[in-house]
mmCIF file of the N, C-alpha and C atoms, coordinates in Angstrom:
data_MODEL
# 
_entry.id   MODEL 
# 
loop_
_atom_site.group_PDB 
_atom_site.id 
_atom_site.type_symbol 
_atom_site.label_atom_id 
_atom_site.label_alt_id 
_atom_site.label_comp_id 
_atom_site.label_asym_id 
_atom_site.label_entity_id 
_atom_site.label_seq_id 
_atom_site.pdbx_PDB_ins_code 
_atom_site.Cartn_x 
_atom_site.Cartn_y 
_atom_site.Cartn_z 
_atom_site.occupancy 
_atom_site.B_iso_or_equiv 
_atom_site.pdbx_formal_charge 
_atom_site.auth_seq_id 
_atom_site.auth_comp_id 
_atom_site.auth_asym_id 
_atom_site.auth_atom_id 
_atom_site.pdbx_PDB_model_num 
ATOM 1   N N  . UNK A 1 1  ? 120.106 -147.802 -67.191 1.00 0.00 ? 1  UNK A N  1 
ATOM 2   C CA . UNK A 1 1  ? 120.788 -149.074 -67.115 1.00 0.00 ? 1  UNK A CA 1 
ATOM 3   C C  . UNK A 1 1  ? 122.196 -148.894 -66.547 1.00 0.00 ? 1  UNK A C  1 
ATOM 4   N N  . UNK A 1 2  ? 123.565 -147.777 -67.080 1.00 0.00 ? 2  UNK A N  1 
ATOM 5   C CA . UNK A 1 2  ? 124.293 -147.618 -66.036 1.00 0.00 ? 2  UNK A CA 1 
ATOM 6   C C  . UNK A 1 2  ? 124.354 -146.947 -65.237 1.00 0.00 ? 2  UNK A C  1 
ATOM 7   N N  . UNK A 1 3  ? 123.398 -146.528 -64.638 1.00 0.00 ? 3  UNK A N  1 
ATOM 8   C CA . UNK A 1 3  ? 122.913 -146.095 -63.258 1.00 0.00 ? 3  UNK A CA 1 
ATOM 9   C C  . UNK A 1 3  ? 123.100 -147.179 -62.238 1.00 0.00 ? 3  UNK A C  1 
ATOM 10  N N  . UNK A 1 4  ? 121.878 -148.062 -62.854 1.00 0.00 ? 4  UNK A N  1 
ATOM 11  C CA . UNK A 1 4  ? 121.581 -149.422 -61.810 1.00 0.00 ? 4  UNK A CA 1 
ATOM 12  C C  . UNK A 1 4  ? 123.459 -150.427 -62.202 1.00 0.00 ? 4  UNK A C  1 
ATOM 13  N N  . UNK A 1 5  ? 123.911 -150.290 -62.757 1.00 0.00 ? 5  UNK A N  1 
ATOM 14  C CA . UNK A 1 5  ? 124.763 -151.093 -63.118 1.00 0.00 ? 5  UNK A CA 1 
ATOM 15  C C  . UNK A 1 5  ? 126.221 -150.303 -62.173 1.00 0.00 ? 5  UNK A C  1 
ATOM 16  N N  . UNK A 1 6  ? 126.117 -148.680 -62.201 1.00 0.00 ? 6  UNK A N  1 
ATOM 17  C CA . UNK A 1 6  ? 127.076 -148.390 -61.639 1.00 0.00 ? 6  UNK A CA 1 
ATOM 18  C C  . UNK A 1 6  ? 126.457 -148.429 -59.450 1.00 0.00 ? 6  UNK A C  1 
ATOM 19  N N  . UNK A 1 7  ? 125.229 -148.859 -59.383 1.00 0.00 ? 7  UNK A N  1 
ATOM 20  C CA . UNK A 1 7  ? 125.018 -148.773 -58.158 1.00 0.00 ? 7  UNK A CA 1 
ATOM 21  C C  . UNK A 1 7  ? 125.692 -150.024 -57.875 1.00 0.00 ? 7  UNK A C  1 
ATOM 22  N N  . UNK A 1 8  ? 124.852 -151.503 -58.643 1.00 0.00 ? 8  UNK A N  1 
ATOM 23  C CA . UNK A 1 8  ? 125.513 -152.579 -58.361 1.00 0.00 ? 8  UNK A CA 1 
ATOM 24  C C  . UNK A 1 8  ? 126.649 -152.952 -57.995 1.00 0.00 ? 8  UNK A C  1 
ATOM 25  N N  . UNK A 1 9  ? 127.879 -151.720 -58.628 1.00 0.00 ? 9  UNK A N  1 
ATOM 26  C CA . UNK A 1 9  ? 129.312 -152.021 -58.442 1.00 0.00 ? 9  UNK A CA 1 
ATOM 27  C C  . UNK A 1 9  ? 129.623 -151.322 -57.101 1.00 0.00 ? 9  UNK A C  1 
ATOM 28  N N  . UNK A 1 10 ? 128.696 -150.430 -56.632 1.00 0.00 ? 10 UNK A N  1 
ATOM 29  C CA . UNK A 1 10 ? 129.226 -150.147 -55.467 1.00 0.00 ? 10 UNK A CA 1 
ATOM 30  C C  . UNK A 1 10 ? 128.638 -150.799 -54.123 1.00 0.00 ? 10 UNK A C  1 
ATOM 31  N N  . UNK A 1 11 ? 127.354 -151.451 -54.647 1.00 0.00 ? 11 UNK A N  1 
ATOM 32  C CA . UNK A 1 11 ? 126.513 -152.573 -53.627 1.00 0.00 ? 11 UNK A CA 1 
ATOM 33  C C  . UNK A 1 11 ? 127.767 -153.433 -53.202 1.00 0.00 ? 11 UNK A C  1 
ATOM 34  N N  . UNK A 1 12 ? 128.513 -153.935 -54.770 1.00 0.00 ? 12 UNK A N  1 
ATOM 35  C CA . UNK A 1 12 ? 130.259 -155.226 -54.410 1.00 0.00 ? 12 UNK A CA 1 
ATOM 36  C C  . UNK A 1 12 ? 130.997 -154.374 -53.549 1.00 0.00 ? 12 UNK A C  1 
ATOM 37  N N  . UNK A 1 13 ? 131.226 -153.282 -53.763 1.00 0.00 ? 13 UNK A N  1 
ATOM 38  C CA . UNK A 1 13 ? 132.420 -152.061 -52.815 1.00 0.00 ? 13 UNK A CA 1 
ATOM 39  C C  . UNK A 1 13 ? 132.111 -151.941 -51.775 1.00 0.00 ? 13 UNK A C  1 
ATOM 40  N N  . UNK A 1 14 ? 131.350 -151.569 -51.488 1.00 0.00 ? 14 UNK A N  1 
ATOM 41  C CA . UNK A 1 14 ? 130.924 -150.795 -50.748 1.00 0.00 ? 14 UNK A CA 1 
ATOM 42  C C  . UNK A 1 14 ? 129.377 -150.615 -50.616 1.00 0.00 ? 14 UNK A C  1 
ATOM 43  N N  . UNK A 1 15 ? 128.659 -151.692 -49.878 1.00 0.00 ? 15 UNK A N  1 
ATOM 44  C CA . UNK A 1 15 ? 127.856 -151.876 -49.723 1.00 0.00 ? 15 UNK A CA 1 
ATOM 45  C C  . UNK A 1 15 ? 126.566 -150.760 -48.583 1.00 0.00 ? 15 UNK A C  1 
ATOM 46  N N  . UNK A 1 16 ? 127.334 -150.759 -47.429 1.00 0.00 ? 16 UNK A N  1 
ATOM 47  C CA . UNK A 1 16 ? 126.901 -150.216 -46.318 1.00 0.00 ? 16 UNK A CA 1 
ATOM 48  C C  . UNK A 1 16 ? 126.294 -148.364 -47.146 1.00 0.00 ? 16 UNK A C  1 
ATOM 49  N N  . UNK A 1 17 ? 127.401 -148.035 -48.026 1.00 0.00 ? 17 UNK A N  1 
ATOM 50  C CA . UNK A 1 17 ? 126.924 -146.462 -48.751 1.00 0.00 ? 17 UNK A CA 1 
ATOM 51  C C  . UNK A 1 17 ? 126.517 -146.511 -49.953 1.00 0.00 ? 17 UNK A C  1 
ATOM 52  N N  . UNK A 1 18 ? 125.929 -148.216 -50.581 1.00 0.00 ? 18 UNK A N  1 
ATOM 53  C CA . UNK A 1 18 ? 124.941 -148.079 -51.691 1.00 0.00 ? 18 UNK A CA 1 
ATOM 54  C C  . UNK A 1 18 ? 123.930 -148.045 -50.866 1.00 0.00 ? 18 UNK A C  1 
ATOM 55  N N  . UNK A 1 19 ? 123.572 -148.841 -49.659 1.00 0.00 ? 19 UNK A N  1 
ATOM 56  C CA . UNK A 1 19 ? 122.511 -149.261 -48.922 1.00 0.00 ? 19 UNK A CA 1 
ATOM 57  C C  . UNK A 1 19 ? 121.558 -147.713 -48.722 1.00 0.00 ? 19 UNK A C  1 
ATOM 58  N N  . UNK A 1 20 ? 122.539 -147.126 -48.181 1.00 0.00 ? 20 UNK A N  1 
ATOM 59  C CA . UNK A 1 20 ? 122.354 -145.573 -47.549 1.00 0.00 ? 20 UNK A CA 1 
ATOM 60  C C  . UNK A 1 20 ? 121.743 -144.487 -49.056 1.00 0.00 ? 20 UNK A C  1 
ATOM 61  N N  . UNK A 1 21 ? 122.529 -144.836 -50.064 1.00 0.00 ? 21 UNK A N  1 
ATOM 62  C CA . UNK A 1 21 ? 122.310 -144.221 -51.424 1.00 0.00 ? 21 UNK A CA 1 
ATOM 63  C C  . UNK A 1 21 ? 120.810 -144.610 -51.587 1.00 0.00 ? 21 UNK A C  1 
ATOM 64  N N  . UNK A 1 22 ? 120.686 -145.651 -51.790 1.00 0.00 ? 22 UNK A N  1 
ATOM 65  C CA . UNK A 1 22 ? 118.868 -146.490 -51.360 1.00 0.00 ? 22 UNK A CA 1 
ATOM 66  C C  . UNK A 1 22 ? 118.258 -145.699 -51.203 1.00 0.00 ? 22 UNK A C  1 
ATOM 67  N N  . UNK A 1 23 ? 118.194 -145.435 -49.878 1.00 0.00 ? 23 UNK A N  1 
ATOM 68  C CA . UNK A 1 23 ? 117.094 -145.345 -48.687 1.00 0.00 ? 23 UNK A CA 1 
ATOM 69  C C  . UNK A 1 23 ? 117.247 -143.390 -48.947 1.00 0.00 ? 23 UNK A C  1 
ATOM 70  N N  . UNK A 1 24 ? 118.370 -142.759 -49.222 1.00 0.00 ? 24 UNK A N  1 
ATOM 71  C CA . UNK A 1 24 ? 118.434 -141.307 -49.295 1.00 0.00 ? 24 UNK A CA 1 
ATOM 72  C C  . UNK A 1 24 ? 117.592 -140.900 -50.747 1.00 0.00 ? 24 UNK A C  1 
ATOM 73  N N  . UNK A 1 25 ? 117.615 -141.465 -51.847 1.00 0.00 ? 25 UNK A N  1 
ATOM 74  C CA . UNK A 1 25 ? 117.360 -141.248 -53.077 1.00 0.00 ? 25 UNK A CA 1 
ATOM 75  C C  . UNK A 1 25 ? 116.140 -140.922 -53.135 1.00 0.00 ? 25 UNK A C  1 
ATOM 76  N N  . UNK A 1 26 ? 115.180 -141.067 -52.412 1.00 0.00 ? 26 UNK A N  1 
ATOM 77  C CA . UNK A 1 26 ? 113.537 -140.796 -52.799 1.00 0.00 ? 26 UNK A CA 1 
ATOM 78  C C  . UNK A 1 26 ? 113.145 -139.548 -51.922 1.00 0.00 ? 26 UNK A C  1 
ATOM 79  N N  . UNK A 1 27 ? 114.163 -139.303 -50.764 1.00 0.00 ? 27 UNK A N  1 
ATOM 80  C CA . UNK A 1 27 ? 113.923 -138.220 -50.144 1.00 0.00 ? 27 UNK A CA 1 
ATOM 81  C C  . UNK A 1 27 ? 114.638 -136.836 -50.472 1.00 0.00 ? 27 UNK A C  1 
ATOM 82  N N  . UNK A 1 28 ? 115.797 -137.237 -51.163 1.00 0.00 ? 28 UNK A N  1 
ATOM 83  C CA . UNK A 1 28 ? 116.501 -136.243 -52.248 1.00 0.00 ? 28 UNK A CA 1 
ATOM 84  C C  . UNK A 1 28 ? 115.721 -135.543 -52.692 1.00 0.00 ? 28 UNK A C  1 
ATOM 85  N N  . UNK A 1 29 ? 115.043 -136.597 -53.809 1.00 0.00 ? 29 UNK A N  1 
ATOM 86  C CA . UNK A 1 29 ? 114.245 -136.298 -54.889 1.00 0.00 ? 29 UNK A CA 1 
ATOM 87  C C  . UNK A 1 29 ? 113.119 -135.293 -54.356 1.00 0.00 ? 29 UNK A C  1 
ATOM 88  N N  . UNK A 1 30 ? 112.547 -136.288 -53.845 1.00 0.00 ? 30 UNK A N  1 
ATOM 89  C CA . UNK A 1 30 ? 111.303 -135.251 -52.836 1.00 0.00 ? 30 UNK A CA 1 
ATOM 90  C C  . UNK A 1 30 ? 111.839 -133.815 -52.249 1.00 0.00 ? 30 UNK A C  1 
ATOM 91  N N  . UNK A 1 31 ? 112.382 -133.917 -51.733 1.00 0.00 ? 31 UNK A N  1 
ATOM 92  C CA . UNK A 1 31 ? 113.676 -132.496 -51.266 1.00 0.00 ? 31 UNK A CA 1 
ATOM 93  C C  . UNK A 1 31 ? 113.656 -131.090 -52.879 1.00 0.00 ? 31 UNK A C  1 
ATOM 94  N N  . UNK A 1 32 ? 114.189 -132.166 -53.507 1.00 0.00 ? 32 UNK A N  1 
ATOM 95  C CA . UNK A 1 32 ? 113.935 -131.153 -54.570 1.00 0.00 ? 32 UNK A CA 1 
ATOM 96  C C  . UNK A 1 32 ? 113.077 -130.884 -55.901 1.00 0.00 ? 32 UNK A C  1 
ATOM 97  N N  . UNK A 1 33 ? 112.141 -131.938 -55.950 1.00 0.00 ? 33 UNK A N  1 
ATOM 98  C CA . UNK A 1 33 ? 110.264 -131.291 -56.265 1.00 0.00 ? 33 UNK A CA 1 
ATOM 99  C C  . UNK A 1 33 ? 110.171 -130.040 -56.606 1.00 0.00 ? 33 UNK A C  1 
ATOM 100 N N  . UNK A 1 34 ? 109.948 -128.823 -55.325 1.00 0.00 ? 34 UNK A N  1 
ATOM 101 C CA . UNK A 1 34 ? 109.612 -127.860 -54.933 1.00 0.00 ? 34 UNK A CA 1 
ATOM 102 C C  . UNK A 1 34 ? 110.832 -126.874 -55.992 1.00 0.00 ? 34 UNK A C  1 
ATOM 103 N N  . UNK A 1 35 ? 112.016 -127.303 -55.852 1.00 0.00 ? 35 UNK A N  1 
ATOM 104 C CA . UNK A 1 35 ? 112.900 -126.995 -56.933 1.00 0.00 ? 35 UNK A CA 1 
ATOM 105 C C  . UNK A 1 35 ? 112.517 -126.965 -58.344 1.00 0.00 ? 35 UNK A C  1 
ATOM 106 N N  . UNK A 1 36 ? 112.273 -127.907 -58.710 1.00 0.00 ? 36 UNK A N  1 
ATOM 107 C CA . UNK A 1 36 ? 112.093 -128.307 -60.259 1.00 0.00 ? 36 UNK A CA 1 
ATOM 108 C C  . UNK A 1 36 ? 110.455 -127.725 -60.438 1.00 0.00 ? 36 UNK A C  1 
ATOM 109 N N  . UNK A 1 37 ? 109.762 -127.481 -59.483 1.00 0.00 ? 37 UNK A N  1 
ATOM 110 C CA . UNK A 1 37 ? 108.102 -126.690 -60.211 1.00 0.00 ? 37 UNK A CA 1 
ATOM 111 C C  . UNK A 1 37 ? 108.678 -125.593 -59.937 1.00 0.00 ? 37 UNK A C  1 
ATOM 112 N N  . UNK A 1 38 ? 109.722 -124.551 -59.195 1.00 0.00 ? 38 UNK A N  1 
ATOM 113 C CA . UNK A 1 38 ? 109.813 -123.370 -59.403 1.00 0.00 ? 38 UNK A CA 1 
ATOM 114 C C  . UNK A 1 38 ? 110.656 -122.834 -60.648 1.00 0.00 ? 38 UNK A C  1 
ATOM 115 N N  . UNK A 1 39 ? 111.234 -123.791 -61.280 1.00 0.00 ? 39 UNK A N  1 
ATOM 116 C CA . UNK A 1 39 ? 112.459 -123.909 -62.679 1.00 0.00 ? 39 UNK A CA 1 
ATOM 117 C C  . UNK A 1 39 ? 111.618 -123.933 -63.423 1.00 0.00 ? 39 UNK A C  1 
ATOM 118 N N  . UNK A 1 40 ? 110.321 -124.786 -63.790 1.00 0.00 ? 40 UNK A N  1 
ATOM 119 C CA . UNK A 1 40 ? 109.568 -124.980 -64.556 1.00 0.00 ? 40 UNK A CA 1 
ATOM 120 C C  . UNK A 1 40 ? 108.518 -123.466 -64.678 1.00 0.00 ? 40 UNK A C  1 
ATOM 121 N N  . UNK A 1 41 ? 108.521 -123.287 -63.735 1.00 0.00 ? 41 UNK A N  1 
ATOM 122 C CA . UNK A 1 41 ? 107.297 -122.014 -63.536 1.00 0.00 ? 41 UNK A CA 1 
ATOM 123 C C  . UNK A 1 41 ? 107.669 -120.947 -64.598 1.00 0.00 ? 41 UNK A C  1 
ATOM 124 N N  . UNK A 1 42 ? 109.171 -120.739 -63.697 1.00 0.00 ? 42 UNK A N  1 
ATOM 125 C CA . UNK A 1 42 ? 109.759 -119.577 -64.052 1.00 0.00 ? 42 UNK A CA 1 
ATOM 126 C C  . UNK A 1 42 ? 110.285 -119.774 -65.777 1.00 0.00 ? 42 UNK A C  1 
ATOM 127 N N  . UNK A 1 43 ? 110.432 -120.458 -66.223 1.00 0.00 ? 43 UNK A N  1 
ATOM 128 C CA . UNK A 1 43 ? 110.437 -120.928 -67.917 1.00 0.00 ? 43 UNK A CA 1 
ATOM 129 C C  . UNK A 1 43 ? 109.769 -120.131 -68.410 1.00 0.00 ? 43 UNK A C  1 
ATOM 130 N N  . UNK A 1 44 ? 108.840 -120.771 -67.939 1.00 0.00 ? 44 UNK A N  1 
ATOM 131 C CA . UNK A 1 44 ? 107.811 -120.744 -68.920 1.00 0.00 ? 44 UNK A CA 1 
ATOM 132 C C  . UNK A 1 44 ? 107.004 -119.014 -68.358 1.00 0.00 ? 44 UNK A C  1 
ATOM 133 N N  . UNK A 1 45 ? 107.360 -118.572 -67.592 1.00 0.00 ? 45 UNK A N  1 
ATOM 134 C CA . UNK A 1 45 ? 106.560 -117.106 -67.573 1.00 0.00 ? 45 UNK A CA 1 
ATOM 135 C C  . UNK A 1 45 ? 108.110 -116.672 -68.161 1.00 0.00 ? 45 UNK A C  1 
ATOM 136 N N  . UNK A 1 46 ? 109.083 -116.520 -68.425 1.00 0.00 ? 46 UNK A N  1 
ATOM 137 C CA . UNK A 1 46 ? 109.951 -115.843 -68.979 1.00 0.00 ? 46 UNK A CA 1 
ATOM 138 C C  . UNK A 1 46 ? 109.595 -116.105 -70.514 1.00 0.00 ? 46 UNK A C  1 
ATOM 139 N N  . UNK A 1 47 ? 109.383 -117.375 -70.939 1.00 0.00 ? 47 UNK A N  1 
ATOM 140 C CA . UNK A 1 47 ? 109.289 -117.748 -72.109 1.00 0.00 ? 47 UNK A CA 1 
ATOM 141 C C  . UNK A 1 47 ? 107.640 -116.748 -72.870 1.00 0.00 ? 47 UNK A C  1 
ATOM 142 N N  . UNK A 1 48 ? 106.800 -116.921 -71.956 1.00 0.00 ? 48 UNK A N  1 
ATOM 143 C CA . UNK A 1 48 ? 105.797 -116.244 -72.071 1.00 0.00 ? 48 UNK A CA 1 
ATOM 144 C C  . UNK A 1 48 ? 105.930 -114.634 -71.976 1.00 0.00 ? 48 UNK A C  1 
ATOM 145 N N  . UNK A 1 49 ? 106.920 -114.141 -71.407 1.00 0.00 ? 49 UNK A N  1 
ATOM 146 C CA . UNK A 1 49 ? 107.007 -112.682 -71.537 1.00 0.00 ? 49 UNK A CA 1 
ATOM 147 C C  . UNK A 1 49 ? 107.779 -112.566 -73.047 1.00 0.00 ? 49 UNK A C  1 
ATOM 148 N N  . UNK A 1 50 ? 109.198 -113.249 -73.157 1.00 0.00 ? 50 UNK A N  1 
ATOM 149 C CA . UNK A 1 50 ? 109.653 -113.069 -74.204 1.00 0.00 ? 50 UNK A CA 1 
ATOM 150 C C  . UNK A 1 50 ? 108.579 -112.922 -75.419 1.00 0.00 ? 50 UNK A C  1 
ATOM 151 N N  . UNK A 1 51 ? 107.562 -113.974 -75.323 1.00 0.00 ? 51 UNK A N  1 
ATOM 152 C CA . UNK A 1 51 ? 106.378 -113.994 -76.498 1.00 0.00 ? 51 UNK A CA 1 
ATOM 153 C C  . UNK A 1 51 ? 105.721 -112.838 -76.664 1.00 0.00 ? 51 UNK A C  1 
ATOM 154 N N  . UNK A 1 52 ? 105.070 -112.273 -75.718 1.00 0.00 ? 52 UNK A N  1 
ATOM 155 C CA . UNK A 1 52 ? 104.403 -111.071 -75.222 1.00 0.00 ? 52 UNK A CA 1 
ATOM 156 C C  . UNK A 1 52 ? 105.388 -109.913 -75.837 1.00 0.00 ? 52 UNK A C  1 
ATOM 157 N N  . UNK A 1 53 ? 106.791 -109.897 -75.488 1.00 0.00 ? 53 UNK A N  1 
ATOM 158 C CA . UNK A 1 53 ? 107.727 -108.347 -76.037 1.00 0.00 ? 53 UNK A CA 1 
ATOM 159 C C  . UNK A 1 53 ? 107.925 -108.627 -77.323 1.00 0.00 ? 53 UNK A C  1 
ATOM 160 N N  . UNK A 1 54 ? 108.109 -109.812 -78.088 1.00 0.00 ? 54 UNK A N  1 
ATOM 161 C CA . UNK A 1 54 ? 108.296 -110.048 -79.878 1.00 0.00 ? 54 UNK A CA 1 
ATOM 162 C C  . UNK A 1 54 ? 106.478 -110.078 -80.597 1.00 0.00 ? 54 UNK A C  1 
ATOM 163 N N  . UNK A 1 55 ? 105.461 -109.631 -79.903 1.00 0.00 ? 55 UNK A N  1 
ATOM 164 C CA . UNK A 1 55 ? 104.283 -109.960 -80.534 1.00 0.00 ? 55 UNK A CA 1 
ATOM 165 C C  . UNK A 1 55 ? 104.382 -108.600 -81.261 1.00 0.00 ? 55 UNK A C  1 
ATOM 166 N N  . UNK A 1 56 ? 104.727 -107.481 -81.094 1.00 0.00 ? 56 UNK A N  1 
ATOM 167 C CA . UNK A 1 56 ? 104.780 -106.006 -81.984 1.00 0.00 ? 56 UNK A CA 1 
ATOM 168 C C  . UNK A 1 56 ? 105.430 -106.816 -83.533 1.00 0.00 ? 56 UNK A C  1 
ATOM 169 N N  . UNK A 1 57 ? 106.837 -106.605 -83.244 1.00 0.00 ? 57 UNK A N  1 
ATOM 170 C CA . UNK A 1 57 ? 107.505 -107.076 -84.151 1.00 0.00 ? 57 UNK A CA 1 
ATOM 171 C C  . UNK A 1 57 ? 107.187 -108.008 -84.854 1.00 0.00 ? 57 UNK A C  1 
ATOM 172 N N  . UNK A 1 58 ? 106.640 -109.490 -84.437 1.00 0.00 ? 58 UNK A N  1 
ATOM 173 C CA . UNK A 1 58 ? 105.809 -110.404 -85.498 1.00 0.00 ? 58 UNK A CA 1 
ATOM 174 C C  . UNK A 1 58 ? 105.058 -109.839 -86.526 1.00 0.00 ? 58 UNK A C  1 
ATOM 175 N N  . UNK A 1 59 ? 104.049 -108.786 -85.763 1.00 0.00 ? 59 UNK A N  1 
ATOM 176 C CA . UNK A 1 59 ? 102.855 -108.257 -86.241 1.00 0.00 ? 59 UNK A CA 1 
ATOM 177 C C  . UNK A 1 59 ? 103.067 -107.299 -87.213 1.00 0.00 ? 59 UNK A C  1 
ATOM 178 N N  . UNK A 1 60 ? 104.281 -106.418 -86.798 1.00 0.00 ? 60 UNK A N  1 
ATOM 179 C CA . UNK A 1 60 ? 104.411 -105.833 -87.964 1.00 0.00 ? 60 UNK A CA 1 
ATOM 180 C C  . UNK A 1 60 ? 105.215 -106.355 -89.387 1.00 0.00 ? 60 UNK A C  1 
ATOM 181 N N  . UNK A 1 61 ? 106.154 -107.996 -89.195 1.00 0.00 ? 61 UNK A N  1 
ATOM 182 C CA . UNK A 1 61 ? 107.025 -108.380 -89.761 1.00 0.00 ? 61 UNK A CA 1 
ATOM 183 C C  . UNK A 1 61 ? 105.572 -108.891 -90.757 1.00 0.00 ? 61 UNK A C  1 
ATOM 184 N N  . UNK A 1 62 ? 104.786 -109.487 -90.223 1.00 0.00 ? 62 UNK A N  1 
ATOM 185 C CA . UNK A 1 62 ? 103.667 -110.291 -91.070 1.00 0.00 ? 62 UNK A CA 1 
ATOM 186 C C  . UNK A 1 62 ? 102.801 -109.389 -92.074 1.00 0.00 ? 62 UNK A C  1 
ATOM 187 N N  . UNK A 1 63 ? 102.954 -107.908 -92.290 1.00 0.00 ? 63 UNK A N  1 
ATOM 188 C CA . UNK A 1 63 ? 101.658 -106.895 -92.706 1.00 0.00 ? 63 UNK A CA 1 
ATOM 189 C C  . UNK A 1 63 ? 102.896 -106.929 -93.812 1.00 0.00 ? 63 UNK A C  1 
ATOM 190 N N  . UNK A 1 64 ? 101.864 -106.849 -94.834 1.00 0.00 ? 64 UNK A N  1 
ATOM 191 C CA . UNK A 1 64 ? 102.525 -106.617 -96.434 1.00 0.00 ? 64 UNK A CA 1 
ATOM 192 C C  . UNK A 1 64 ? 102.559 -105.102 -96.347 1.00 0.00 ? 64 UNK A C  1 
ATOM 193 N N  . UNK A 1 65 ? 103.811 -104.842 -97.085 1.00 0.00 ? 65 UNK A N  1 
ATOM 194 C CA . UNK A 1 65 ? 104.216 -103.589 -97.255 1.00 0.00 ? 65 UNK A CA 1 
ATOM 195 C C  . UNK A 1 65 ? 103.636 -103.118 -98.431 1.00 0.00 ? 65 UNK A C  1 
# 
């Protein structure tokens, strides 16, 4: 909501470079896609290794002494 509310104020300002903000915003986005699945990838195989190097230690934290 102040997203669209802070565009509106610049549609009153400055119209001609909300117009442009418009028409650039979906190709941005698209632009950086390819960004955000390689951020995501890489998470989650780091997150998944971290799991993989603490599975000893779980295993032995869980065995009754």
């Amino acid at each position: 909501m102040v997203g669209f509310l802070l565009w509106l104020l610049l549609l009153v300002f400055c119209w001609p470079l909300a117009l442009l903000a418009l028409v650039l915003w979906p190709i941005v986005w698209l632009i950086s896609l390819p960004f955000r699945l390689v951020g995501i990838t890489l998470h989650a195989l780091f997150a998944f290794l971290g799991a993989l190097l603490m599975l000893p230690a779980r295993v032995l934290r869980g065995r009754p002494a």
